[in-house]
Tab-separated table of C-alpha atoms and ligand atoms in Angstrom:
chain	number	residue	atom	x	y	z
A	28	UNK	CA	37.654	4.251	27.128
A	29	UNK	CA	35.708	1.044	26.072
A	30	UNK	CA	32.541	2.500	23.991
A	31	UNK	CA	29.280	2.019	25.332
A	32	UNK	CA	26.614	-0.024	23.031
A	33	UNK	CA	23.171	1.109	22.971
A	34	UNK	CA	20.848	-1.487	25.685
A	35	UNK	CA	20.001	-4.992	23.941
A	36	UNK	CA	16.397	-4.462	22.254
A	37	UNK	CA	16.641	-0.889	21.612
A	38	UNK	CA	18.063	0.952	18.155
A	39	UNK	CA	19.336	4.095	17.375
A	40	UNK	CA	17.037	5.570	14.141
A	41	UNK	CA	20.179	7.514	12.494
A	42	UNK	CA	19.839	10.325	9.909
A	43	UNK	CA	19.739	8.252	6.876
A	44	UNK	CA	16.600	6.524	8.217
A	45	UNK	CA	14.726	8.964	10.153
A	46	UNK	CA	14.019	10.652	6.848
A	47	UNK	CA	11.632	7.587	6.266
A	48	UNK	CA	10.202	7.790	9.511
A	49	UNK	CA	9.573	11.376	9.403
A	50	UNK	CA	7.531	10.992	5.564
A	51	UNK	CA	5.784	7.882	7.204
A	52	UNK	CA	4.676	9.857	10.209
A	53	UNK	CA	3.572	12.921	7.982
A	54	UNK	CA	1.555	10.821	6.129
A	55	UNK	CA	-0.193	9.603	9.184
A	56	UNK	CA	-0.506	12.727	10.673
A	57	UNK	CA	-2.227	13.735	7.112
A	58	UNK	CA	-4.850	10.675	7.935
A	59	UNK	CA	-5.692	11.226	11.188
A	60	UNK	CA	-6.673	14.776	10.377
A	61	UNK	CA	-8.608	13.816	7.285
A	62	UNK	CA	-10.470	11.185	9.835
A	63	UNK	CA	-10.796	13.855	12.275
A	64	UNK	CA	-8.486	12.749	14.870
A	65	UNK	CA	-6.390	15.063	16.733
A	66	UNK	CA	-2.959	14.204	18.633
A	67	UNK	CA	-2.768	13.466	22.607
A	68	UNK	CA	0.553	13.238	24.553
A	69	UNK	CA	0.698	11.623	27.682
A	70	UNK	CA	3.796	10.906	30.212
A	71	UNK	CA	6.222	8.711	28.895
A	72	UNK	CA	5.869	6.911	32.797
A	73	UNK	CA	2.323	6.477	34.713
A	74	UNK	CA	1.655	4.795	38.109
A	75	UNK	CA	2.193	1.147	38.030
A	76	UNK	CA	-1.162	1.049	38.877
A	77	UNK	CA	-2.505	2.548	35.637
A	78	UNK	CA	-1.216	-0.656	33.612
A	79	UNK	CA	-2.041	-3.338	36.080
A	80	UNK	CA	-5.986	-1.949	36.140
A	81	UNK	CA	-6.061	-1.120	32.629
A	82	UNK	CA	-3.822	-3.403	30.682
A	83	UNK	CA	-5.005	-6.632	33.418
A	84	UNK	CA	-2.564	-8.000	36.291
A	85	UNK	CA	-2.553	-11.481	34.409
A	86	UNK	CA	-1.480	-10.248	30.969
A	87	UNK	CA	2.167	-11.493	29.828
A	88	UNK	CA	2.256	-7.106	29.521
A	89	UNK	CA	1.928	-6.738	33.125
A	90	UNK	CA	3.461	-10.034	34.596
A	91	UNK	CA	6.529	-10.398	32.913
A	92	UNK	CA	7.349	-7.676	30.355
A	93	UNK	CA	7.292	-3.892	32.491
A	94	UNK	CA	9.965	-1.594	32.993
A	95	UNK	CA	8.678	-0.882	36.734
A	96	UNK	CA	10.940	1.287	39.379
A	97	UNK	CA	10.696	2.951	42.191
A	98	UNK	CA	11.609	6.819	41.749
A	99	UNK	CA	13.134	8.584	44.310
A	100	UNK	CA	9.953	9.571	46.170
A	101	UNK	CA	9.519	5.675	46.736
A	102	UNK	CA	6.352	6.004	44.152
A	103	UNK	CA	5.851	2.854	41.753
A	104	UNK	CA	6.224	3.804	38.187
A	105	UNK	CA	6.200	1.940	34.900
A	106	UNK	CA	7.051	3.275	31.594
A	107	UNK	CA	4.351	2.921	29.172
A	108	UNK	CA	4.074	-0.350	27.547
A	109	UNK	CA	1.504	0.756	25.427
A	110	UNK	CA	-0.265	3.945	24.833
A	111	UNK	CA	-4.390	3.108	25.839
A	112	UNK	CA	-3.971	2.889	29.392
A	113	UNK	CA	-2.707	6.241	29.849
A	114	UNK	CA	-4.977	7.645	27.455
A	115	UNK	CA	-7.730	6.359	29.339
A	116	UNK	CA	-6.418	7.755	32.468
A	117	UNK	CA	-6.131	11.134	30.656
A	118	UNK	CA	-9.804	10.943	29.150
A	119	UNK	CA	-11.004	10.700	32.223
A	120	UNK	CA	-8.535	13.111	34.479
A	121	UNK	CA	-9.511	15.817	31.949
A	122	UNK	CA	-12.903	15.314	31.613
A	123	UNK	CA	-12.544	15.035	27.893
A	124	UNK	CA	-15.998	13.444	27.931
A	125	UNK	CA	-17.416	16.957	27.928
A	126	UNK	CA	-16.259	18.059	25.160
A	127	UNK	CA	-17.939	17.039	22.038
A	128	UNK	CA	-18.374	13.408	21.531
A	129	UNK	CA	-17.332	11.173	19.969
A	130	UNK	CA	-13.571	12.230	21.309
A	131	UNK	CA	-11.011	11.152	18.472
A	132	UNK	CA	-7.684	10.780	19.533
A	133	UNK	CA	-4.370	9.898	18.055
A	134	UNK	CA	-0.480	9.023	19.080
A	135	UNK	CA	2.649	8.440	17.750
A	136	UNK	CA	4.538	7.322	20.888
A	137	UNK	CA	7.733	5.136	22.421
A	138	UNK	CA	6.536	1.999	24.328
A	139	UNK	CA	8.760	-0.056	26.534
A	140	UNK	CA	8.422	-4.033	27.184
A	141	UNK	CA	11.051	-6.217	28.506
A	142	UNK	CA	10.986	-8.788	25.580
A	143	UNK	CA	13.482	-11.074	24.148
A	144	UNK	CA	14.452	-8.902	21.413
A	145	UNK	CA	14.167	-10.344	17.797
A	146	UNK	CA	13.051	-9.366	14.149
A	147	UNK	CA	10.121	-7.000	14.927
A	148	UNK	CA	10.180	-7.109	18.465
A	149	UNK	CA	12.474	-4.419	20.742
A	150	UNK	CA	11.915	-3.638	24.038
A	151	UNK	CA	12.158	0.455	23.332
A	152	UNK	CA	9.385	0.561	20.027
A	153	UNK	CA	7.117	3.045	18.176
A	154	UNK	CA	3.379	2.802	18.262
A	155	UNK	CA	0.957	4.866	15.774
A	156	UNK	CA	-2.537	4.392	17.451
A	157	UNK	CA	-6.077	5.940	17.689
A	158	UNK	CA	-8.288	5.729	20.783
A	159	UNK	CA	-12.052	7.101	20.271
A	160	UNK	CA	-13.931	7.289	23.200
A	161	UNK	CA	-17.968	7.718	23.140
A	162	UNK	CA	-19.577	5.999	20.215
A	163	UNK	CA	-21.012	2.240	20.837
A	164	UNK	CA	-22.393	1.830	17.581
A	165	UNK	CA	-20.705	-1.085	14.873
A	166	UNK	CA	-20.325	1.652	12.423
A	167	UNK	CA	-17.539	3.016	14.661
A	168	UNK	CA	-15.793	-0.235	14.485
A	169	UNK	CA	-15.650	-0.641	11.006
A	170	UNK	CA	-14.598	3.506	10.740
A	171	UNK	CA	-11.697	2.644	12.992
A	172	UNK	CA	-10.484	-0.456	11.402
A	173	UNK	CA	-10.754	1.457	7.732
A	174	UNK	CA	-8.257	4.043	9.087
A	175	UNK	CA	-5.273	1.369	9.080
A	176	UNK	CA	-6.430	-0.188	5.916
A	177	UNK	CA	-6.434	3.228	4.366
A	178	UNK	CA	-3.034	3.869	5.295
A	179	UNK	CA	-1.521	0.677	3.782
A	180	UNK	CA	-3.282	1.395	0.456
A	181	UNK	CA	-2.339	5.139	0.384
A	182	UNK	CA	1.453	3.749	0.795
A	183	UNK	CA	0.593	0.969	-1.698
A	184	UNK	CA	0.954	-2.116	0.436
A	185	UNK	CA	-0.715	-5.056	-0.537
A	186	UNK	CA	-0.641	-8.218	1.129
A	187	UNK	CA	-1.739	-6.990	4.625
A	188	UNK	CA	-4.768	-9.271	5.757
A	189	UNK	CA	-7.298	-8.073	8.306
A	190	UNK	CA	-8.221	-10.731	11.065
A	191	UNK	CA	-11.305	-10.092	12.705
A	192	UNK	CA	-13.268	-11.356	15.639
A	193	UNK	CA	-15.515	-10.801	18.535
A	194	UNK	CA	-14.615	-11.486	22.367
A	195	UNK	CA	-18.393	-10.663	23.468
A	196	UNK	CA	-19.431	-8.997	26.597
A	197	UNK	CA	-19.051	-10.230	30.147
A	198	UNK	CA	-22.120	-12.242	29.923
A	199	UNK	CA	-20.641	-14.474	26.763
A	200	UNK	CA	-17.415	-14.696	28.338
A	201	UNK	CA	-18.410	-16.009	31.782
A	202	UNK	CA	-19.915	-18.935	30.050
A	203	UNK	CA	-16.608	-19.369	27.483
A	204	UNK	CA	-14.625	-19.425	30.626
A	205	UNK	CA	-16.279	-22.073	32.330
A	206	UNK	CA	-15.698	-24.166	29.082
A	207	UNK	CA	-11.807	-23.085	28.682
A	208	UNK	CA	-11.732	-24.302	32.217
A	209	UNK	CA	-13.038	-27.547	31.646
A	210	UNK	CA	-11.292	-28.030	28.455
A	211	UNK	CA	-7.550	-27.217	29.897
A	212	UNK	CA	-8.317	-28.772	33.542
A	213	UNK	CA	-7.812	-32.130	32.096
A	214	UNK	CA	-4.527	-31.001	30.759
A	215	UNK	CA	-3.403	-28.923	33.602
A	216	UNK	CA	-0.302	-30.476	34.625
A	217	UNK	CA	1.160	-29.650	30.666
A	218	UNK	CA	0.646	-26.109	31.078
A	219	UNK	CA	3.381	-23.924	31.981
A	220	UNK	CA	3.448	-22.499	35.894
A	221	UNK	CA	1.960	-18.831	34.506
A	222	UNK	CA	-0.683	-20.654	32.759
A	223	UNK	CA	-1.877	-23.131	35.685
A	224	UNK	CA	-2.398	-19.886	37.538
A	225	UNK	CA	-4.422	-18.195	34.676
A	226	UNK	CA	-6.531	-21.207	34.538
A	227	UNK	CA	-8.011	-20.050	38.251
A	228	UNK	CA	-7.773	-16.283	37.148
A	229	UNK	CA	-7.912	-16.207	33.440
A	230	UNK	CA	-8.389	-18.883	31.656
A	231	UNK	CA	-8.864	-16.876	28.199
A	232	UNK	CA	-5.074	-15.847	28.559
A	233	UNK	CA	-3.628	-19.490	28.194
A	234	UNK	CA	-4.976	-18.541	24.315
A	235	UNK	CA	-2.669	-16.072	23.950
A	236	UNK	CA	0.829	-17.546	25.743
A	237	UNK	CA	3.874	-17.961	23.694
A	238	UNK	CA	5.300	-21.279	25.173
A	239	UNK	CA	5.144	-23.929	22.538
A	240	UNK	CA	3.516	-26.476	25.020
A	241	UNK	CA	0.614	-24.102	25.838
A	242	UNK	CA	-0.258	-23.638	22.234
A	243	UNK	CA	-0.271	-27.232	21.509
A	244	UNK	CA	-2.739	-27.686	24.510
A	245	UNK	CA	-5.149	-25.188	23.368
A	246	UNK	CA	-5.008	-26.410	20.047
A	247	UNK	CA	-8.670	-27.790	20.008
A	248	UNK	CA	-9.613	-25.137	22.453
A	249	UNK	CA	-13.226	-24.317	22.522
A	250	UNK	CA	-14.300	-20.733	20.653
A	251	UNK	CA	-15.561	-18.058	21.791
A	252	UNK	CA	-17.511	-17.120	18.673
A	253	UNK	CA	-19.937	-20.306	19.641
A	254	UNK	CA	-20.499	-18.475	23.091
A	255	UNK	CA	-21.497	-14.995	21.902
A	256	UNK	CA	-25.024	-13.856	23.132
A	257	UNK	CA	-27.536	-12.406	20.940
A	258	UNK	CA	-26.228	-8.452	21.234
A	259	UNK	CA	-22.947	-9.380	20.519
A	260	UNK	CA	-23.850	-11.438	17.653
A	261	UNK	CA	-25.566	-8.818	16.123
A	262	UNK	CA	-22.630	-5.970	16.887
A	263	UNK	CA	-20.083	-8.722	15.298
A	264	UNK	CA	-22.328	-9.096	12.064
A	265	UNK	CA	-22.702	-4.921	11.467
A	266	UNK	CA	-19.446	-4.493	11.664
A	267	UNK	CA	-18.562	-6.984	9.145
A	268	UNK	CA	-21.462	-5.535	6.818
A	269	UNK	CA	-19.920	-2.419	7.593
A	270	UNK	CA	-16.555	-3.614	6.474
A	271	UNK	CA	-18.136	-5.181	3.426
A	272	UNK	CA	-19.812	-1.846	2.412
A	273	UNK	CA	-16.423	-0.215	2.750
A	274	UNK	CA	-14.939	-2.726	0.637
A	275	UNK	CA	-12.473	-3.809	2.803
A	276	UNK	CA	-11.515	-7.616	2.856
A	277	UNK	CA	-11.043	-9.572	6.085
A	278	UNK	CA	-11.320	-13.101	7.634
A	279	UNK	CA	-12.576	-14.060	10.885
A	280	UNK	CA	-9.994	-15.575	13.089
A	281	UNK	CA	-11.761	-16.775	16.088
A	282	UNK	CA	-8.521	-17.444	17.673
A	283	UNK	CA	-7.585	-13.709	18.384
A	284	UNK	CA	-7.920	-12.881	21.850
A	285	UNK	CA	-5.512	-10.214	22.082
A	286	UNK	CA	-2.612	-10.031	24.690
A	287	UNK	CA	-4.419	-7.422	26.833
A	288	UNK	CA	-7.381	-7.679	29.344
A	289	UNK	CA	-9.282	-4.596	28.295
A	290	UNK	CA	-11.060	-5.418	25.132
A	291	UNK	CA	-14.652	-6.978	24.629
A	292	UNK	CA	-16.777	-7.601	21.633
A	293	UNK	CA	-14.501	-6.184	18.570
A	294	UNK	CA	-11.063	-7.002	18.019
A	295	UNK	CA	-8.819	-6.909	15.031
A	296	UNK	CA	-5.317	-7.867	13.601
A	297	UNK	CA	-3.684	-6.606	10.242
A	298	UNK	CA	-0.995	-9.259	9.744
A	299	UNK	CA	1.781	-9.571	7.258
A	300	UNK	CA	3.535	-12.723	6.278
A	301	UNK	CA	6.844	-10.914	4.744
A	302	UNK	CA	8.606	-9.998	8.075
A	303	UNK	CA	8.812	-13.418	9.928
A	304	UNK	CA	7.204	-14.217	13.047
A	305	UNK	CA	6.482	-10.846	14.251
A	306	UNK	CA	4.026	-10.454	11.404
A	307	UNK	CA	0.794	-8.499	13.296
A	308	UNK	CA	1.506	-5.051	12.335
A	309	UNK	CA	-1.615	-3.673	14.011
A	310	UNK	CA	-3.932	-4.573	16.504
A	311	UNK	CA	-6.520	-3.355	18.625
A	312	UNK	CA	-10.329	-3.500	19.607
A	313	UNK	CA	-13.171	-2.437	21.459
A	314	UNK	CA	-12.848	-1.776	25.302
A	315	UNK	CA	-16.296	-0.617	26.638
A	316	UNK	CA	-15.775	-0.855	29.968
A	317	UNK	CA	-12.367	0.972	30.628
A	318	UNK	CA	-13.432	4.111	31.891
A	319	UNK	CA	-15.191	2.896	34.747
A	320	UNK	CA	-12.084	0.954	35.576
A	321	UNK	CA	-10.154	4.737	36.057
A	322	UNK	CA	-13.204	6.013	38.091
A	323	UNK	CA	-14.863	7.535	35.196
A	324	UNK	CA	-18.649	7.243	34.069
A	325	UNK	CA	-19.036	4.683	31.685
A	326	UNK	CA	-18.194	5.795	27.649
A	327	UNK	CA	-17.265	3.276	25.038
A	328	UNK	CA	-13.766	2.995	23.620
A	329	UNK	CA	-12.473	1.775	20.796
A	330	UNK	CA	-8.839	1.848	19.192
A	331	UNK	CA	-5.630	0.059	17.745
A	332	UNK	CA	-1.799	0.578	17.468
A	333	UNK	CA	0.203	-0.233	14.871
A	334	UNK	CA	4.394	-1.125	15.360
A	335	UNK	CA	5.899	1.284	13.762
A	336	UNK	CA	9.023	-0.593	13.592
A	337	UNK	CA	7.216	-3.701	12.000
A	338	UNK	CA	5.300	-0.788	9.747
A	339	UNK	CA	8.976	0.322	8.533
A	340	UNK	CA	10.161	-3.450	8.349
A	341	UNK	CA	6.924	-3.936	5.664
A	342	UNK	CA	7.419	-1.346	3.807
A	343	UNK	CA	11.086	-2.153	3.557
A	344	UNK	CA	10.506	-5.668	2.380
A	345	UNK	CA	7.734	-4.431	-0.164
A	346	UNK	CA	10.324	-2.162	-2.243
A	347	UNK	CA	7.581	0.583	-1.456
A	348	UNK	CA	9.201	3.772	-2.647
A	349	UNK	CA	8.054	7.098	-0.966
A	350	UNK	CA	8.359	10.550	-2.485
A	351	UNK	CA	11.605	11.076	-1.109
A	352	UNK	CA	12.230	15.267	0.378
A	353	UNK	CA	15.315	17.160	-0.553
A	354	UNK	CA	17.704	17.834	1.809
A	355	UNK	CA	19.243	20.659	0.350
A	356	UNK	CA	18.094	23.469	-2.112
A	357	UNK	CA	21.503	24.728	-2.507
A	358	UNK	CA	25.094	24.361	-1.358
A	359	UNK	CA	27.500	27.954	-1.292
A	360	UNK	CA	31.064	27.121	-1.644
A	361	UNK	CA	32.558	30.026	-0.639
A	362	UNK	CA	36.034	30.920	-1.185
A	363	UNK	CA	37.836	33.636	0.927
A	364	UNK	CA	36.809	35.790	3.921
A	365	UNK	CA	34.999	38.038	2.136
A	366	UNK	CA	33.058	35.328	0.228
A	367	UNK	CA	32.364	33.456	3.557
A	368	UNK	CA	30.916	36.865	4.645
A	369	UNK	CA	28.546	37.204	1.336
A	370	UNK	CA	27.439	33.338	2.069
A	371	UNK	CA	26.548	33.939	5.447
A	372	UNK	CA	24.598	37.163	3.922
A	373	UNK	CA	23.224	35.490	1.365
A	374	UNK	CA	21.977	32.281	3.430
A	375	UNK	CA	20.315	34.425	5.696
A	376	UNK	CA	18.157	35.890	2.998
A	377	UNK	CA	17.226	32.756	1.537
A	378	UNK	CA	16.300	30.699	4.879
A	379	UNK	CA	14.071	33.575	5.589
A	380	UNK	CA	12.408	32.853	2.114
A	381	UNK	CA	12.139	29.492	2.732
A	382	UNK	CA	15.016	27.755	0.945
A	383	UNK	CA	17.027	24.918	2.560
A	384	UNK	CA	20.576	26.201	1.945
A	385	UNK	CA	23.717	25.260	3.761
A	386	UNK	CA	27.651	26.356	2.912
A	387	UNK	CA	30.788	25.203	4.230
A	388	UNK	CA	31.950	25.448	7.354
A	389	UNK	CA	35.365	23.536	7.049
A	390	UNK	CA	37.082	25.618	4.574
A	391	UNK	CA	37.501	22.897	2.408
A	392	UNK	CA	38.955	22.839	-1.378
A	393	UNK	CA	36.265	23.510	-4.056
A	394	UNK	CA	36.725	19.676	-4.891
A	395	UNK	CA	36.087	18.527	-1.516
A	396	UNK	CA	32.826	20.778	-1.125
A	397	UNK	CA	31.174	19.658	-4.470
A	398	UNK	CA	31.954	15.964	-3.080
A	399	UNK	CA	30.152	16.791	0.400
A	400	UNK	CA	27.251	18.614	-1.419
A	401	UNK	CA	26.897	15.825	-3.554
A	402	UNK	CA	26.796	13.360	-0.343
A	403	UNK	CA	24.144	15.429	1.415
A	404	UNK	CA	21.982	15.491	-1.965
A	405	UNK	CA	22.498	19.355	-2.741
A	406	UNK	CA	20.195	20.097	-5.595
A	407	UNK	CA	22.235	23.122	-6.732
A	408	UNK	CA	25.715	24.392	-5.783
A	409	UNK	CA	27.178	27.722	-6.071
A	410	UNK	CA	30.733	28.841	-5.943
A	411	UNK	CA	31.701	32.337	-4.759
A	412	UNK	CA	34.816	33.435	-5.199
A	413	UNK	CA	36.430	36.760	-5.478
A	414	UNK	CA	35.808	37.398	-9.333
A	415	UNK	CA	32.225	36.397	-8.532
A	416	UNK	CA	31.959	39.081	-5.296
A	417	UNK	CA	33.223	41.791	-7.927
A	418	UNK	CA	30.742	41.118	-10.637
A	419	UNK	CA	27.995	40.697	-7.783
A	420	UNK	CA	26.803	37.740	-9.634
A	421	UNK	CA	26.934	33.882	-8.717
A	422	UNK	CA	26.964	30.790	-10.975
A	423	UNK	CA	24.567	28.478	-9.859
A	424	UNK	CA	24.822	24.939	-11.033
A	425	UNK	CA	22.060	22.296	-10.712
A	426	UNK	CA	23.628	19.098	-9.679
A	427	UNK	CA	20.619	17.014	-11.072
A	428	UNK	CA	20.839	17.698	-14.442
A	429	UNK	CA	24.580	19.689	-14.897
A	430	UNK	CA	22.382	22.847	-16.157
A	431	UNK	CA	24.247	26.150	-15.410
A	432	UNK	CA	23.192	29.820	-14.985
A	433	UNK	CA	25.010	32.824	-14.167
A	434	UNK	CA	22.616	35.368	-12.229
A	435	UNK	CA	23.016	38.547	-10.148
A	436	UNK	CA	23.477	37.962	-6.593
A	437	UNK	CA	20.588	40.377	-5.708
A	438	UNK	CA	18.055	38.646	-8.310
A	439	UNK	CA	18.983	34.706	-6.020
A	440	UNK	CA	16.156	33.892	-4.515
A	441	UNK	CA	14.001	31.493	-3.446
A	442	UNK	CA	11.415	31.726	-6.107
A	443	UNK	CA	13.570	31.444	-8.742
A	444	UNK	CA	16.050	28.494	-6.628
A	445	UNK	CA	12.786	26.527	-7.128
A	446	UNK	CA	12.327	27.261	-10.827
A	447	UNK	CA	16.081	26.605	-11.456
A	448	UNK	CA	15.732	23.074	-9.908
A	449	UNK	CA	12.512	21.770	-11.518
B	28	HAM	P1	-0.584	-4.615	20.875
B	28	HAM	O1	-1.181	-5.793	19.994
B	28	HAM	O2	-0.179	-5.260	22.384
B	28	HAM	O3	-1.385	-3.787	21.353
B	28	HAM	O4	0.155	-3.800	20.446
B	28	HAM	C1	0.259	-2.948	18.980
B	28	HAM	C2	1.198	-2.928	17.947
B	28	HAM	O5	2.537	-2.642	18.399
B	28	HAM	C3	1.896	-4.384	17.687
B	28	HAM	O6	0.569	-5.345	16.803
B	28	HAM	C4	3.175	-4.807	17.156
B	28	HAM	O7	3.012	-4.372	15.983
B	28	HAM	C5	3.786	-3.404	18.033
B	28	HAM	N1	4.431	-4.271	19.290
B	28	HAM	C6	3.757	-4.508	20.175
B	28	HAM	N2	4.893	-5.073	21.064
B	28	HAM	C7	5.722	-4.920	20.127
B	28	HAM	C8	7.464	-4.941	20.495
B	28	HAM	N3	8.130	-5.379	21.506
B	28	HAM	N4	8.140	-4.565	19.339
B	28	HAM	C9	7.907	-4.022	18.264
B	28	HAM	N5	6.641	-3.665	17.842
B	28	HAM	C10	5.706	-4.190	19.083
B	28	HAM	C11	-1.819	-2.487	22.181
B	28	HAM	O8	-0.657	-2.082	22.519
B	28	HAM	C12	-2.854	-2.033	22.395
B	28	HAM	N6	-3.089	-0.599	22.966
B	28	HAM	C13	-3.679	-1.693	20.714
B	28	HAM	C14	-5.108	-0.599	21.242
B	28	HAM	C15	-5.261	0.574	21.160
B	28	HAM	N7	-6.051	-1.244	21.350
B	28	HAM	C16	-6.792	-0.359	21.552
B	28	HAM	N8	-6.514	0.887	21.265
């Protein structure tokens, strides 16, 4: 029968890579714990309304990129294109605001967007993100921004720059909207059909359009930073001051508007110039009005999400070596039925003691088993033959330095093994 390939824009994460993913995820989980963020897991699909309301009906994500379908009960559901909307829904629905504020949540999830696949852009991809609720002060914005910054530092990544902007509040954006409409109106017919529609509904979205022509038209568009009200200006200044106090370098980029509708005030992106056109590794910002859109009481919110595939690409590109985890402490090579039974017993004891132990399942020759042990990266091997069984001993070989030691089977335990590997 013909083979079936994975759907376009998806990728298998195979065992040769999943170890690296796991290491990065472990570093992320540790860092989140240090900051006091706790994990949240929400459904992979939500009522479509969650994203239409949350992300915004004029965004590219909602108009073009969602995997939306009717389930067997006739409800419209959507595979999450991002994490924030579902988490705000969960925050309101589960009354998390009744627990200690601020609420600090993090997630490592799969997301789905029907985009044109290219390097760093997939249809199924992974995000690491955090969402923080209940803290309006600018110290929060800088603290949230410091987390991905610290992550990059921790893994030894250089060359990722932080770009920062403020897109103000409803009041500032009202005036800005007027300015954008009068700017774009004169070149209306040059805009793509989607942007022509956006001109009336949400002109800021034009600034985010991926079409070359719309980008060209938008080149000299007014900048939001010229329209900030006094409060938003003060908030932005304070965020910048805190970042400076933290020793975090940034560049103000008034062109960052982000592709999702829920933001207000601070928005930011961490950008790499090492992985091609899709260089935004991480993006986020403040979204103070969002809980109300989900029927909740007002609660300020702020967060970010990092594209894991892009992060892994940057790490690879930069040649960052993460400390490799040992995959197997001891590979047992039993010869014959009695030896197999002894191997099974010994392995059970060592597994219970916490060691990583495997034995041959294919009854191969010693040579073939040795080769296999080498391929899986076993730190030690031990041949169990008749003479060893009679003596009640075993000779353990350290595959890393070639040392060998004969010890009583009863003395072989995980502690001894750990010492022997060192
Ligand atoms: P976003 O900018 O749409 O923001 O996505 C965040 C990150 O996800 C991007 O910077 C990129 O690294 C990665 N990403 C997005 N689309 C793709 C794709 N098709 N393939 C690979 N990677 C992709 C959000 O999703 C917001 N929810 C972030 C946020 C959280 N804001 C506040 N809280």
